mmCIF file of N, CA and C in Angstrom:
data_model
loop_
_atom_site.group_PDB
_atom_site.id
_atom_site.type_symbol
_atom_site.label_atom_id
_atom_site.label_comp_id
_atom_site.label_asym_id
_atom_site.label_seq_id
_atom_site.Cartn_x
_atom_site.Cartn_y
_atom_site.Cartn_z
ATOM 1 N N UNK A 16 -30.512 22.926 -55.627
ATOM 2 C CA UNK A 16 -30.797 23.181 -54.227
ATOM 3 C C UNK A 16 -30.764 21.906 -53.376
ATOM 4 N N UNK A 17 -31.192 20.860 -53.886
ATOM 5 C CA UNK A 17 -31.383 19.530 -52.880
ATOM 6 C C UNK A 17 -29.902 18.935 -52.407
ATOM 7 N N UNK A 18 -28.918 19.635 -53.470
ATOM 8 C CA UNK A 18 -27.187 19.504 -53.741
ATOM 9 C C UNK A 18 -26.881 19.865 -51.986
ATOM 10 N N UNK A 19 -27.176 21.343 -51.713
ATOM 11 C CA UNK A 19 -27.095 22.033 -50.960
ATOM 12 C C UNK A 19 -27.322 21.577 -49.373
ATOM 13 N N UNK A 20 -28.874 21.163 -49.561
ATOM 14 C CA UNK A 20 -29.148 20.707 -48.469
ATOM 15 C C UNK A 20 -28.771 19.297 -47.786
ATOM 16 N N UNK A 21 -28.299 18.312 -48.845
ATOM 17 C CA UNK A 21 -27.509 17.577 -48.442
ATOM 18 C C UNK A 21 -26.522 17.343 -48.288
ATOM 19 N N UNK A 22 -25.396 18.591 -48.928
ATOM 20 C CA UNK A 22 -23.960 18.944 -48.115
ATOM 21 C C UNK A 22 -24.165 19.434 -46.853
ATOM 22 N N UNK A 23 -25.454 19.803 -46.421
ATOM 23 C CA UNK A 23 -25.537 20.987 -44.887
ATOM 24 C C UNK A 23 -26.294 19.774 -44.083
ATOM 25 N N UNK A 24 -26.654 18.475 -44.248
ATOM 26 C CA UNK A 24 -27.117 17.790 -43.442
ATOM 27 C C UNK A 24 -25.806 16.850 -43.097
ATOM 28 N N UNK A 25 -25.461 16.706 -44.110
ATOM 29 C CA UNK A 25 -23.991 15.728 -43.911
ATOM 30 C C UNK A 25 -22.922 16.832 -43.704
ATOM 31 N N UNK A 26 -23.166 17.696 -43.101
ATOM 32 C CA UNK A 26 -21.731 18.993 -41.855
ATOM 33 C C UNK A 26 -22.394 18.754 -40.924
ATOM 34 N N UNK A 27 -23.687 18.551 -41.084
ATOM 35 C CA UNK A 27 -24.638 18.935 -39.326
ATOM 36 C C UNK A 27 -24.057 17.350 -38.939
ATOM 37 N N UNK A 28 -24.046 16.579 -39.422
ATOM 38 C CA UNK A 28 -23.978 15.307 -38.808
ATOM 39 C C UNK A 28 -23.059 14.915 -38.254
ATOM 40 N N UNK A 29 -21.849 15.480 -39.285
ATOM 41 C CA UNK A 29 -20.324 14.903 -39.096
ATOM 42 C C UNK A 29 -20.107 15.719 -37.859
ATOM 43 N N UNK A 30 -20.671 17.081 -37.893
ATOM 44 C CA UNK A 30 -20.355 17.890 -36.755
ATOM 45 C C UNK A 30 -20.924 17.284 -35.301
ATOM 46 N N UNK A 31 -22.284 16.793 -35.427
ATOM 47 C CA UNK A 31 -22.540 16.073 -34.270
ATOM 48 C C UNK A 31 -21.960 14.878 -33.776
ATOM 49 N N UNK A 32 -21.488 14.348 -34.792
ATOM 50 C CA UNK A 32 -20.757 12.924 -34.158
ATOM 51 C C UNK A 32 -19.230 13.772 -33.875
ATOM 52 N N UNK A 33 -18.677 14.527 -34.139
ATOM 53 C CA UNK A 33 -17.170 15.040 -34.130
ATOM 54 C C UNK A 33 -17.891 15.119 -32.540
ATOM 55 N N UNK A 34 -18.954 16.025 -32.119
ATOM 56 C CA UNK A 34 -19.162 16.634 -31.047
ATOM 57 C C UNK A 34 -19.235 15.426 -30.011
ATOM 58 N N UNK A 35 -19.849 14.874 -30.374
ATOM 59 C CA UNK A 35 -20.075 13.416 -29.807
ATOM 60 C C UNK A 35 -19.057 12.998 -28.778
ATOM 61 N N UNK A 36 -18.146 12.388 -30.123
ATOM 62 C CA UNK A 36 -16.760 11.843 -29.570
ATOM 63 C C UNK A 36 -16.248 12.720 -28.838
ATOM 64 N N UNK A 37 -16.008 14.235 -29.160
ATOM 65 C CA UNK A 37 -15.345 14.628 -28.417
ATOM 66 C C UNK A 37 -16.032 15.003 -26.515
ATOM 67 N N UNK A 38 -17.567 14.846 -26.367
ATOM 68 C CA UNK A 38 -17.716 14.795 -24.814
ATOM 69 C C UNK A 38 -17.590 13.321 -24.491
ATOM 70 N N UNK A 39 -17.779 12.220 -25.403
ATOM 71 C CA UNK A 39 -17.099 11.244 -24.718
ATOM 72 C C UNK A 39 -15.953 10.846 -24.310
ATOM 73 N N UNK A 40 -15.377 11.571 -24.762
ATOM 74 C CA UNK A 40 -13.795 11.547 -24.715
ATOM 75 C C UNK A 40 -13.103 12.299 -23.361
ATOM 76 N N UNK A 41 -14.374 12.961 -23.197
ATOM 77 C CA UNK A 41 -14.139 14.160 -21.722
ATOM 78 C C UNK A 41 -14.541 13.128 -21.071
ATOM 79 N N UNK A 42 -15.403 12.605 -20.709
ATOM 80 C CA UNK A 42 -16.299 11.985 -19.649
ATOM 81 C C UNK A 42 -15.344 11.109 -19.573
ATOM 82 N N UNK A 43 -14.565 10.679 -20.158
ATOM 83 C CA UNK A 43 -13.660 9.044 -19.939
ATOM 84 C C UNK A 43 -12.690 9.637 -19.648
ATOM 85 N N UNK A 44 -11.982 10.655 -19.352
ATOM 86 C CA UNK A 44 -11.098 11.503 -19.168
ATOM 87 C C UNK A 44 -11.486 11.945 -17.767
ATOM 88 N N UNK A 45 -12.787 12.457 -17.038
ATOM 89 C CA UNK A 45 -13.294 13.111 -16.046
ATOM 90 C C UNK A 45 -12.856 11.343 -15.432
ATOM 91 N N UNK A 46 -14.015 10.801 -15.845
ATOM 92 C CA UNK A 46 -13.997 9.129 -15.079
ATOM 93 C C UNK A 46 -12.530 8.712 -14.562
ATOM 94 N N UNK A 47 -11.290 8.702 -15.588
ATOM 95 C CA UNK A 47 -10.067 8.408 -15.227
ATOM 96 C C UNK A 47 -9.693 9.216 -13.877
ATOM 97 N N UNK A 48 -10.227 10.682 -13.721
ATOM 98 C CA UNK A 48 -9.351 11.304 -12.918
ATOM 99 C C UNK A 48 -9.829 11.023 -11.696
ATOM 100 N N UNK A 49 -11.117 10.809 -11.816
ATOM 101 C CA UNK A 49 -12.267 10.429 -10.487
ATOM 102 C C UNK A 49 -11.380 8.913 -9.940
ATOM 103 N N UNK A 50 -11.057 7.870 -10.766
ATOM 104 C CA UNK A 50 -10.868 6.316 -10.038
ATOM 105 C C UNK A 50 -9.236 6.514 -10.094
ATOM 106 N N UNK A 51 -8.631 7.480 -9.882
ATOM 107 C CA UNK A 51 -7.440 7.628 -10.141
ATOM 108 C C UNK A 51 -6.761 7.147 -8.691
ATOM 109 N N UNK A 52 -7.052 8.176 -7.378
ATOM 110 C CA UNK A 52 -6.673 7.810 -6.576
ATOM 111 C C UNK A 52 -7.238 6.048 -5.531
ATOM 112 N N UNK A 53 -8.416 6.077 -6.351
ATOM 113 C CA UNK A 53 -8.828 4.956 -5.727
ATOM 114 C C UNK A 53 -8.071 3.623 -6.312
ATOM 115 N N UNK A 54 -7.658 3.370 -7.642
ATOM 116 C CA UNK A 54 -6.826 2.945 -8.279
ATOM 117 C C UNK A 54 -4.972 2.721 -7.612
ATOM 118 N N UNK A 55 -5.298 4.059 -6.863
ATOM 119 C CA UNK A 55 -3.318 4.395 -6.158
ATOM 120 C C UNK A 55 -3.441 3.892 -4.760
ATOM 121 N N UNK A 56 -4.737 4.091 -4.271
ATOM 122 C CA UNK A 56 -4.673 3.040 -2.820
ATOM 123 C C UNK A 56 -4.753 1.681 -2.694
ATOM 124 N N UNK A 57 -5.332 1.356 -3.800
ATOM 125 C CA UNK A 57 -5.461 -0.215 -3.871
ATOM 126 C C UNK A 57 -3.955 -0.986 -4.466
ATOM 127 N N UNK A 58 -3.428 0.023 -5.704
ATOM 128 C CA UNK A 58 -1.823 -0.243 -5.914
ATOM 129 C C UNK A 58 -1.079 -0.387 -4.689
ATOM 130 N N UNK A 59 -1.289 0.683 -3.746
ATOM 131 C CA UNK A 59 -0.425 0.921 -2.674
ATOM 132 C C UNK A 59 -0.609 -0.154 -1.398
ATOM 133 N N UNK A 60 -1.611 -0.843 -1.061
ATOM 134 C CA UNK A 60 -1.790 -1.606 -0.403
ATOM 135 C C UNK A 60 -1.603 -3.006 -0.588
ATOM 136 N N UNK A 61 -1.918 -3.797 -2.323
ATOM 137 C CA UNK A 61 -1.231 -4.403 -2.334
ATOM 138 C C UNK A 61 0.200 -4.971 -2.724
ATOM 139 N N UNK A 62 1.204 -3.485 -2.922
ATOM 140 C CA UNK A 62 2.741 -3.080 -2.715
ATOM 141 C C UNK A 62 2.843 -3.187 -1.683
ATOM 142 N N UNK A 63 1.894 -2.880 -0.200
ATOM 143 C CA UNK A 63 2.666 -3.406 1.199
ATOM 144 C C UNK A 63 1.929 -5.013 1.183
ATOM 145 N N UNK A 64 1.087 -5.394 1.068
ATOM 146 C CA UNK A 64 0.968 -6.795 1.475
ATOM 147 C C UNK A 64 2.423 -7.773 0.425
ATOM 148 N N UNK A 65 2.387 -7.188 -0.680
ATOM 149 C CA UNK A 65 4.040 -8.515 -0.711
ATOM 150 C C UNK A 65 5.141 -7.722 -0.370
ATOM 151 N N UNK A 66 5.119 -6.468 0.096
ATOM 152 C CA UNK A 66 6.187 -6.086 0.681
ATOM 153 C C UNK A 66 6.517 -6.511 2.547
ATOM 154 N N UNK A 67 5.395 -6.890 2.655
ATOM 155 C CA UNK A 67 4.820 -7.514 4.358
ATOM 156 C C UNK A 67 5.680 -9.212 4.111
ATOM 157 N N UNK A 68 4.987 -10.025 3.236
ATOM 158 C CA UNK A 68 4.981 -11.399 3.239
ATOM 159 C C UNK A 68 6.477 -11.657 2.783
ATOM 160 N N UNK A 69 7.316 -10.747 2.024
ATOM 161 C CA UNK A 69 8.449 -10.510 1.195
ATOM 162 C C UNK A 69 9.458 -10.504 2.955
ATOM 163 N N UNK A 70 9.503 -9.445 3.297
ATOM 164 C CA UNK A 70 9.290 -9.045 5.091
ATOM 165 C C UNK A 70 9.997 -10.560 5.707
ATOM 166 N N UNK A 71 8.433 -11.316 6.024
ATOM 167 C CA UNK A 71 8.323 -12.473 6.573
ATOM 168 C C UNK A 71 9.393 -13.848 6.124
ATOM 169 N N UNK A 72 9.340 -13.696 4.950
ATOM 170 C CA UNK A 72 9.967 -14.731 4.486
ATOM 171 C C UNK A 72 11.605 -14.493 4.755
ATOM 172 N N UNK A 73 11.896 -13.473 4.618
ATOM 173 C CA UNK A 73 13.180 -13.129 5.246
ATOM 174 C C UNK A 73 13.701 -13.345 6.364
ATOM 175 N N UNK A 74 12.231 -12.503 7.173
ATOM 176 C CA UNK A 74 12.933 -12.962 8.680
ATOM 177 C C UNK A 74 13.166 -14.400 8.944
ATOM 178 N N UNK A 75 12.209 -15.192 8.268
ATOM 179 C CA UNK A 75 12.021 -17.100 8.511
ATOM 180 C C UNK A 75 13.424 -17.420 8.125
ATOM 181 N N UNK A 76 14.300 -16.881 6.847
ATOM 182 C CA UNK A 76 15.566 -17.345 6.454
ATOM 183 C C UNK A 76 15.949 -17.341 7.391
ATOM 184 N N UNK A 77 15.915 -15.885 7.860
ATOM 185 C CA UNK A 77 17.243 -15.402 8.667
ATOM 186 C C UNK A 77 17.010 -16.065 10.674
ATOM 187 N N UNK A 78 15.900 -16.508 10.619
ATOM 188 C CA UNK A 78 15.766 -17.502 11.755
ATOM 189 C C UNK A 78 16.233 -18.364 11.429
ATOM 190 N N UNK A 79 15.780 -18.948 10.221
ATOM 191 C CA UNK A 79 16.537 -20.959 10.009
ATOM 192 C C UNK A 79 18.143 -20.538 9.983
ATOM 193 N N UNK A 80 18.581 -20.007 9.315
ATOM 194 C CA UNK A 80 20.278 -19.618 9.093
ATOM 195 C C UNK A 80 20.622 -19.634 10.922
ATOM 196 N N UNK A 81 19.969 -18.760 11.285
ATOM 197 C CA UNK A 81 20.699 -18.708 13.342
ATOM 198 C C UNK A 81 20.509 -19.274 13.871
ATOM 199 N N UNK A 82 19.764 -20.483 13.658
ATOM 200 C CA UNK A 82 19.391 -21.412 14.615
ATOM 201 C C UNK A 82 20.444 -22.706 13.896
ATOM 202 N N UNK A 83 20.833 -22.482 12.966
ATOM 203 C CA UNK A 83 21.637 -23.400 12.211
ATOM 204 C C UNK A 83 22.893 -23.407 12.468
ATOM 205 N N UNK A 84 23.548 -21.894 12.701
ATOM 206 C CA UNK A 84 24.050 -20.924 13.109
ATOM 207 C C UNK A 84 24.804 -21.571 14.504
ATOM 208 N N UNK A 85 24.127 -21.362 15.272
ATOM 209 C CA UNK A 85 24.238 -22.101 17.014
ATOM 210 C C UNK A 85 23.991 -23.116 16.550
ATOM 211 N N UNK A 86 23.376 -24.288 16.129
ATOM 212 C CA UNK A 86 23.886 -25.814 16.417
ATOM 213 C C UNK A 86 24.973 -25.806 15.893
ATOM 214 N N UNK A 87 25.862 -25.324 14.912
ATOM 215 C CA UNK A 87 27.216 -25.746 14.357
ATOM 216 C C UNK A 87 28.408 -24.939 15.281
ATOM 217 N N UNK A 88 28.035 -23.838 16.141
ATOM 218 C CA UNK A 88 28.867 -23.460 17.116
ATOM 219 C C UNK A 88 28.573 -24.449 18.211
ATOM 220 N N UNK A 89 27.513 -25.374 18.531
ATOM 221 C CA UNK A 89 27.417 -25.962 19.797
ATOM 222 C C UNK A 89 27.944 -27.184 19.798
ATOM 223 N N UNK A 90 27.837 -27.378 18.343
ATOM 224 C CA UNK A 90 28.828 -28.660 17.895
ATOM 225 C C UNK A 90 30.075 -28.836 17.544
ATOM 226 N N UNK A 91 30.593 -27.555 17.378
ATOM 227 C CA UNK A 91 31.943 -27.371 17.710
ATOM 228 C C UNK A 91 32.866 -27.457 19.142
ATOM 229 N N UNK A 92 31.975 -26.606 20.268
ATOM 230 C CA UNK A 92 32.176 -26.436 21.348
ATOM 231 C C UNK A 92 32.962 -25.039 21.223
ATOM 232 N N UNK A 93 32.638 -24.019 20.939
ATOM 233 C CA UNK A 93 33.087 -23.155 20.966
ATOM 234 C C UNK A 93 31.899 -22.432 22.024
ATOM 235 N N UNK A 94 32.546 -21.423 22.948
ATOM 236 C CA UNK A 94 31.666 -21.194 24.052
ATOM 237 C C UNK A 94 30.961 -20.378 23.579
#
């Protein structure tokens, strides 16, 4: 009999830790879905700030190039 009761304490156990893991496994699963979008606005905002500064640096080329642009037409003398 003592055989018995310690195969049925060691199911109760394994069963509680199986049970265990498996609501922790929900809750970290619930948690993911909860910081999910807060996670996609903060992605998304800083995708526009180097898409902003990315932006900027372009336009700065593309100022130095035209201003470079006209001194080599003004130094040509082309009207």
């Amino acid at each position: 009999m003592p055989f018995m009761k310690r195969l049925l304490l060691i199911a109760a156990l394994v069963f509680a830790g199986y049970f265990m893991m498996g609501k922790m496994q929900r809750n970290k699963t619930i948690k993911q879905v909860q910081e999910a979008p807060v996670k996609y606005v903060n992605t998304l905002q800083q995708d526009m700030q180097k898409a902003q500064a990315a932006r900027d640096q372009a336009n700065e080329i593309i100022r130095s190039g035209s201003k470079e642009i006209e001194k080599n037409i003004s130094q040509a003398g082309v009207p």
